[in-house]
Amino acid sequence: MRCIINGETIELPHHVRTVAQLLRHFHIHEKIAIVEINMDIVPKDNYEQRAIADGDRIEIVHFVGGG
């Protein structure tokens, strides 16, 4: 499946089918993240159920600490 993630076209593995799986794939599942699919913000409570489809435009914003 091919999606546009943060402006970059990415081919996702077959096992990545939900927002939660996507965040685990990119190792940001334990961070605070905001996910938008096709310009709609996905509530965190829906990450496990919200499916990702071929061609979706996904924006992921997560917070990075630093000093």
mmCIF file of N, CA, C and O in Angstrom:
data_model
loop_
_atom_site.group_PDB
_atom_site.id
_atom_site.type_symbol
_atom_site.label_atom_id
_atom_site.label_comp_id
_atom_site.label_asym_id
_atom_site.label_seq_id
_atom_site.Cartn_x
_atom_site.Cartn_y
_atom_site.Cartn_z
ATOM 1 N N MET A 1 0.860 -1.175 0.000
ATOM 2 C CA MET A 1 0.000 0.000 0.000
ATOM 3 C C MET A 1 0.899 1.228 0.000
ATOM 4 O O MET A 1 1.883 1.305 0.724
ATOM 5 N N ARG A 2 0.542 2.191 -0.799
ATOM 6 C CA ARG A 2 1.316 3.420 -0.923
ATOM 7 C C ARG A 2 0.510 4.583 -0.350
ATOM 8 O O ARG A 2 -0.648 4.783 -0.712
ATOM 9 N N CYS A 3 1.143 5.337 0.555
ATOM 10 C CA CYS A 3 0.516 6.512 1.169
ATOM 11 C C CYS A 3 1.491 7.678 1.120
ATOM 12 O O CYS A 3 2.698 7.487 0.950
ATOM 13 N N ILE A 4 0.958 8.857 1.275
ATOM 14 C CA ILE A 4 1.806 10.045 1.385
ATOM 15 C C ILE A 4 1.838 10.404 2.862
ATOM 16 O O ILE A 4 0.810 10.756 3.441
ATOM 17 N N ILE A 5 3.008 10.279 3.454
ATOM 18 C CA ILE A 5 3.170 10.527 4.880
ATOM 19 C C ILE A 5 4.101 11.712 5.073
ATOM 20 O O ILE A 5 5.248 11.683 4.628
ATOM 21 N N ASN A 6 3.562 12.758 5.693
ATOM 22 C CA ASN A 6 4.295 14.012 5.895
ATOM 23 C C ASN A 6 4.940 14.489 4.599
ATOM 24 O O ASN A 6 6.096 14.901 4.570
ATOM 25 N N GLY A 7 4.172 14.386 3.501
ATOM 26 C CA GLY A 7 4.609 14.904 2.208
ATOM 27 C C GLY A 7 5.480 13.974 1.397
ATOM 28 O O GLY A 7 5.860 14.302 0.277
ATOM 29 N N GLU A 8 5.799 12.788 1.914
ATOM 30 C CA GLU A 8 6.668 11.847 1.217
ATOM 31 C C GLU A 8 5.891 10.582 0.868
ATOM 32 O O GLU A 8 5.213 9.998 1.717
ATOM 33 N N THR A 9 5.980 10.135 -0.380
ATOM 34 C CA THR A 9 5.313 8.909 -0.786
ATOM 35 C C THR A 9 6.082 7.724 -0.216
ATOM 36 O O THR A 9 7.281 7.586 -0.431
ATOM 37 N N ILE A 10 5.359 6.881 0.536
ATOM 38 C CA ILE A 10 5.981 5.751 1.214
ATOM 39 C C ILE A 10 5.180 4.492 0.928
ATOM 40 O O ILE A 10 3.947 4.496 0.997
ATOM 41 N N GLU A 11 5.879 3.422 0.618
ATOM 42 C CA GLU A 11 5.274 2.105 0.437
ATOM 43 C C GLU A 11 5.271 1.423 1.804
ATOM 44 O O GLU A 11 6.318 1.171 2.389
ATOM 45 N N LEU A 12 4.087 1.154 2.326
ATOM 46 C CA LEU A 12 3.962 0.546 3.649
ATOM 47 C C LEU A 12 3.913 -0.974 3.534
ATOM 48 O O LEU A 12 3.352 -1.506 2.572
ATOM 49 N N PRO A 13 4.461 -1.682 4.529
ATOM 50 C CA PRO A 13 4.374 -3.144 4.515
ATOM 51 C C PRO A 13 2.915 -3.602 4.623
ATOM 52 O O PRO A 13 2.062 -2.869 5.128
ATOM 53 N N HIS A 14 2.651 -4.814 4.202
ATOM 54 C CA HIS A 14 1.293 -5.348 4.178
ATOM 55 C C HIS A 14 0.651 -5.429 5.554
ATOM 56 O O HIS A 14 -0.567 -5.352 5.673
ATOM 57 N N HIS A 15 1.455 -5.576 6.608
ATOM 58 C CA HIS A 15 0.885 -5.711 7.955
ATOM 59 C C HIS A 15 0.448 -4.379 8.561
ATOM 60 O O HIS A 15 -0.213 -4.364 9.585
ATOM 61 N N VAL A 16 0.790 -3.265 7.939
ATOM 62 C CA VAL A 16 0.388 -1.946 8.456
ATOM 63 C C VAL A 16 -0.946 -1.574 7.834
ATOM 64 O O VAL A 16 -1.018 -1.195 6.664
ATOM 65 N N ARG A 17 -2.016 -1.684 8.633
ATOM 66 C CA ARG A 17 -3.365 -1.438 8.133
ATOM 67 C C ARG A 17 -4.148 -0.432 8.965
ATOM 68 O O ARG A 17 -5.217 -0.008 8.553
ATOM 69 N N THR A 18 -3.652 -0.085 10.166
ATOM 70 C CA THR A 18 -4.356 0.865 11.028
ATOM 71 C C THR A 18 -3.385 1.953 11.475
ATOM 72 O O THR A 18 -2.165 1.816 11.332
ATOM 73 N N VAL A 19 -3.937 3.011 12.046
ATOM 74 C CA VAL A 19 -3.097 4.096 12.561
ATOM 75 C C VAL A 19 -2.165 3.568 13.647
ATOM 76 O O VAL A 19 -0.971 3.886 13.668
ATOM 77 N N ALA A 20 -2.678 2.729 14.550
ATOM 78 C CA ALA A 20 -1.838 2.179 15.623
ATOM 79 C C ALA A 20 -0.669 1.378 15.045
ATOM 80 O O ALA A 20 0.469 1.509 15.506
ATOM 81 N N GLN A 21 -0.929 0.563 14.037
ATOM 82 C CA GLN A 21 0.136 -0.217 13.400
ATOM 83 C C GLN A 21 1.143 0.701 12.708
ATOM 84 O O GLN A 21 2.345 0.430 12.721
ATOM 85 N N LEU A 22 0.656 1.775 12.117
ATOM 86 C CA LEU A 22 1.536 2.748 11.471
ATOM 87 C C LEU A 22 2.483 3.386 12.485
ATOM 88 O O LEU A 22 3.690 3.486 12.250
ATOM 89 N N LEU A 23 1.943 3.798 13.616
ATOM 90 C CA LEU A 23 2.779 4.415 14.644
ATOM 91 C C LEU A 23 3.795 3.416 15.200
ATOM 92 O O LEU A 23 4.953 3.781 15.448
ATOM 93 N N ARG A 24 3.396 2.166 15.372
ATOM 94 C CA ARG A 24 4.348 1.145 15.825
ATOM 95 C C ARG A 24 5.433 0.921 14.768
ATOM 96 O O ARG A 24 6.612 0.766 15.103
ATOM 97 N N HIS A 25 5.040 0.913 13.505
ATOM 98 C CA HIS A 25 6.003 0.716 12.410
ATOM 99 C C HIS A 25 7.098 1.784 12.427
ATOM 100 O O HIS A 25 8.265 1.483 12.191
ATOM 101 N N PHE A 26 6.726 3.013 12.719
ATOM 102 C CA PHE A 26 7.698 4.111 12.759
ATOM 103 C C PHE A 26 8.261 4.349 14.164
ATOM 104 O O PHE A 26 8.957 5.339 14.390
ATOM 105 N N HIS A 27 7.953 3.459 15.100
ATOM 106 C CA HIS A 27 8.477 3.521 16.474
ATOM 107 C C HIS A 27 8.107 4.819 17.188
ATOM 108 O O HIS A 27 8.904 5.364 17.949
ATOM 109 N N ILE A 28 6.906 5.311 16.945
ATOM 110 C CA ILE A 28 6.439 6.507 17.666
ATOM 111 C C ILE A 28 5.146 6.215 18.422
ATOM 112 O O ILE A 28 4.451 7.122 18.847
ATOM 113 N N HIS A 29 4.872 4.936 18.651
ATOM 114 C CA HIS A 29 3.650 4.538 19.351
ATOM 115 C C HIS A 29 3.671 4.890 20.827
ATOM 116 O O HIS A 29 2.630 4.996 21.441
ATOM 117 N N GLU A 30 4.836 5.089 21.405
ATOM 118 C CA GLU A 30 4.908 5.435 22.823
ATOM 119 C C GLU A 30 5.064 6.942 23.040
ATOM 120 O O GLU A 30 5.152 7.399 24.172
ATOM 121 N N LYS A 31 5.096 7.696 21.969
ATOM 122 C CA LYS A 31 5.210 9.145 22.067
ATOM 123 C C LYS A 31 3.833 9.780 21.895
ATOM 124 O O LYS A 31 2.910 9.159 21.373
ATOM 125 N N ILE A 32 3.718 11.012 22.314
ATOM 126 C CA ILE A 32 2.491 11.756 22.069
ATOM 127 C C ILE A 32 2.492 12.154 20.594
ATOM 128 O O ILE A 32 3.411 12.819 20.124
ATOM 129 N N ALA A 33 1.469 11.708 19.879
ATOM 130 C CA ALA A 33 1.406 11.979 18.448
ATOM 131 C C ALA A 33 -0.005 12.389 18.061
ATOM 132 O O ALA A 33 -0.985 11.928 18.638
ATOM 133 N N ILE A 34 -0.073 13.244 17.069
ATOM 134 C CA ILE A 34 -1.346 13.638 16.471
ATOM 135 C C ILE A 34 -1.302 13.151 15.029
ATOM 136 O O ILE A 34 -0.329 13.373 14.316
ATOM 137 N N VAL A 35 -2.373 12.470 14.613
ATOM 138 C CA VAL A 35 -2.427 11.901 13.275
ATOM 139 C C VAL A 35 -3.617 12.489 12.528
ATOM 140 O O VAL A 35 -4.722 12.549 13.047
ATOM 141 N N GLU A 36 -3.347 12.900 11.299
ATOM 142 C CA GLU A 36 -4.379 13.440 10.429
ATOM 143 C C GLU A 36 -4.379 12.601 9.153
ATOM 144 O O GLU A 36 -3.319 12.353 8.577
ATOM 145 N N ILE A 37 -5.557 12.150 8.748
ATOM 146 C CA ILE A 37 -5.688 11.397 7.497
ATOM 147 C C ILE A 37 -6.641 12.143 6.595
ATOM 148 O O ILE A 37 -7.787 12.406 6.969
ATOM 149 N N ASN A 38 -6.152 12.492 5.426
ATOM 150 C CA ASN A 38 -6.947 13.222 4.434
ATOM 151 C C ASN A 38 -7.610 14.456 5.058
ATOM 152 O O ASN A 38 -8.798 14.708 4.871
ATOM 153 N N MET A 39 -6.828 15.181 5.827
ATOM 154 C CA MET A 39 -7.207 16.456 6.443
ATOM 155 C C MET A 39 -8.200 16.310 7.601
ATOM 156 O O MET A 39 -8.784 17.283 8.036
ATOM 157 N N ASP A 40 -8.404 15.085 8.120
ATOM 158 C CA ASP A 40 -9.247 14.857 9.289
ATOM 159 C C ASP A 40 -8.385 14.322 10.421
ATOM 160 O O ASP A 40 -7.699 13.305 10.255
ATOM 161 N N ILE A 41 -8.442 14.981 11.582
ATOM 162 C CA ILE A 41 -7.690 14.513 12.738
ATOM 163 C C ILE A 41 -8.352 13.252 13.280
ATOM 164 O O ILE A 41 -9.572 13.192 13.441
ATOM 165 N N VAL A 42 -7.531 12.244 13.540
ATOM 166 C CA VAL A 42 -8.019 10.979 14.074
ATOM 167 C C VAL A 42 -7.906 11.034 15.601
ATOM 168 O O VAL A 42 -6.818 11.220 16.133
ATOM 169 N N PRO A 43 -9.016 10.870 16.322
ATOM 170 C CA PRO A 43 -8.939 10.846 17.786
ATOM 171 C C PRO A 43 -8.089 9.661 18.255
ATOM 172 O O PRO A 43 -8.148 8.567 17.682
ATOM 173 N N LYS A 44 -7.297 9.903 19.285
ATOM 174 C CA LYS A 44 -6.391 8.865 19.782
ATOM 175 C C LYS A 44 -7.136 7.575 20.125
ATOM 176 O O LYS A 44 -6.616 6.475 19.912
ATOM 177 N N ASP A 45 -8.350 7.676 20.625
ATOM 178 C CA ASP A 45 -9.136 6.494 20.967
ATOM 179 C C ASP A 45 -9.464 5.632 19.749
ATOM 180 O O ASP A 45 -9.853 4.469 19.894
ATOM 181 N N ASN A 46 -9.322 6.174 18.552
ATOM 182 C CA ASN A 46 -9.655 5.452 17.322
ATOM 183 C C ASN A 46 -8.431 4.880 16.600
ATOM 184 O O ASN A 46 -8.581 4.282 15.535
ATOM 185 N N TYR A 47 -7.226 5.059 17.150
ATOM 186 C CA TYR A 47 -6.011 4.616 16.453
ATOM 187 C C TYR A 47 -6.025 3.120 16.140
ATOM 188 O O TYR A 47 -5.572 2.709 15.084
ATOM 189 N N GLU A 48 -6.531 2.288 17.061
ATOM 190 C CA GLU A 48 -6.537 0.836 16.838
ATOM 191 C C GLU A 48 -7.514 0.441 15.732
ATOM 192 O O GLU A 48 -7.259 -0.519 15.004
ATOM 193 N N GLN A 49 -8.621 1.168 15.591
ATOM 194 C CA GLN A 49 -9.655 0.802 14.618
ATOM 195 C C GLN A 49 -9.533 1.535 13.293
ATOM 196 O O GLN A 49 -10.018 1.042 12.269
ATOM 197 N N ARG A 50 -8.938 2.726 13.281
ATOM 198 C CA ARG A 50 -8.936 3.560 12.068
ATOM 199 C C ARG A 50 -8.044 2.944 11.003
ATOM 200 O O ARG A 50 -6.828 2.851 11.140
ATOM 201 N N ALA A 51 -8.673 2.489 9.930
ATOM 202 C CA ALA A 51 -7.945 1.849 8.835
ATOM 203 C C ALA A 51 -7.249 2.887 7.960
ATOM 204 O O ALA A 51 -7.697 4.026 7.837
ATOM 205 N N ILE A 52 -6.168 2.447 7.359
ATOM 206 C CA ILE A 52 -5.423 3.249 6.396
ATOM 207 C C ILE A 52 -5.683 2.635 5.022
ATOM 208 O O ILE A 52 -5.665 1.414 4.871
ATOM 209 N N ALA A 53 -5.906 3.480 4.023
ATOM 210 C CA ALA A 53 -6.177 2.991 2.667
ATOM 211 C C ALA A 53 -5.099 3.472 1.705
ATOM 212 O O ALA A 53 -4.424 4.479 1.942
ATOM 213 N N ASP A 54 -4.948 2.746 0.624
ATOM 214 C CA ASP A 54 -4.003 3.115 -0.415
ATOM 215 C C ASP A 54 -4.306 4.535 -0.896
ATOM 216 O O ASP A 54 -5.459 4.882 -1.153
ATOM 217 N N GLY A 55 -3.285 5.365 -0.978
ATOM 218 C CA GLY A 55 -3.437 6.732 -1.456
ATOM 219 C C GLY A 55 -3.766 7.754 -0.382
ATOM 220 O O GLY A 55 -3.857 8.949 -0.684
ATOM 221 N N ASP A 56 -3.942 7.313 0.866
ATOM 222 C CA ASP A 56 -4.230 8.266 1.944
ATOM 223 C C ASP A 56 -3.083 9.253 2.112
ATOM 224 O O ASP A 56 -1.911 8.907 1.948
ATOM 225 N N ARG A 57 -3.459 10.490 2.438
ATOM 226 C CA ARG A 57 -2.486 11.531 2.791
ATOM 227 C C ARG A 57 -2.490 11.628 4.311
ATOM 228 O O ARG A 57 -3.501 11.997 4.902
ATOM 229 N N ILE A 58 -1.372 11.265 4.910
ATOM 230 C CA ILE A 58 -1.268 11.165 6.359
ATOM 231 C C ILE A 58 -0.227 12.159 6.864
ATOM 232 O O ILE A 58 0.866 12.250 6.314
ATOM 233 N N GLU A 59 -0.608 12.887 7.888
ATOM 234 C CA GLU A 59 0.328 13.774 8.577
ATOM 235 C C GLU A 59 0.467 13.262 10.005
ATOM 236 O O GLU A 59 -0.539 13.004 10.670
ATOM 237 N N ILE A 60 1.700 13.108 10.441
ATOM 238 C CA ILE A 60 1.973 12.678 11.811
ATOM 239 C C ILE A 60 2.822 13.767 12.471
ATOM 240 O O ILE A 60 3.895 14.101 11.961
ATOM 241 N N VAL A 61 2.327 14.266 13.580
ATOM 242 C CA VAL A 61 3.065 15.261 14.347
ATOM 243 C C VAL A 61 3.336 14.655 15.702
ATOM 244 O O VAL A 61 2.409 14.199 16.388
ATOM 245 N N HIS A 62 4.609 14.619 16.081
ATOM 246 C CA HIS A 62 4.940 14.132 17.411
ATOM 247 C C HIS A 62 5.953 15.076 18.030
ATOM 248 O O HIS A 62 6.663 15.806 17.339
ATOM 249 N N PHE A 63 5.988 15.072 19.328
ATOM 250 C CA PHE A 63 6.796 16.021 20.069
ATOM 251 C C PHE A 63 8.149 15.422 20.380
ATOM 252 O O PHE A 63 8.258 14.255 20.752
ATOM 253 N N VAL A 64 9.175 16.236 20.200
ATOM 254 C CA VAL A 64 10.545 15.810 20.434
ATOM 255 C C VAL A 64 11.120 16.704 21.535
ATOM 256 O O VAL A 64 11.050 17.932 21.439
ATOM 257 N N GLY A 65 11.668 16.084 22.552
ATOM 258 C CA GLY A 65 12.283 16.843 23.633
ATOM 259 C C GLY A 65 13.693 17.261 23.249
ATOM 260 O O GLY A 65 14.321 16.695 22.372
ATOM 261 N N GLY A 66 14.169 18.247 23.899
ATOM 262 C CA GLY A 66 15.527 18.706 23.614
ATOM 263 C C GLY A 66 15.844 19.924 24.438
ATOM 264 O O GLY A 66 15.007 20.444 25.176
ATOM 265 N N GLY A 67 17.032 20.373 24.293
ATOM 266 C CA GLY A 67 17.410 21.527 25.096
ATOM 267 C C GLY A 67 18.364 22.414 24.397
ATOM 268 O O GLY A 67 18.670 22.352 23.268
#
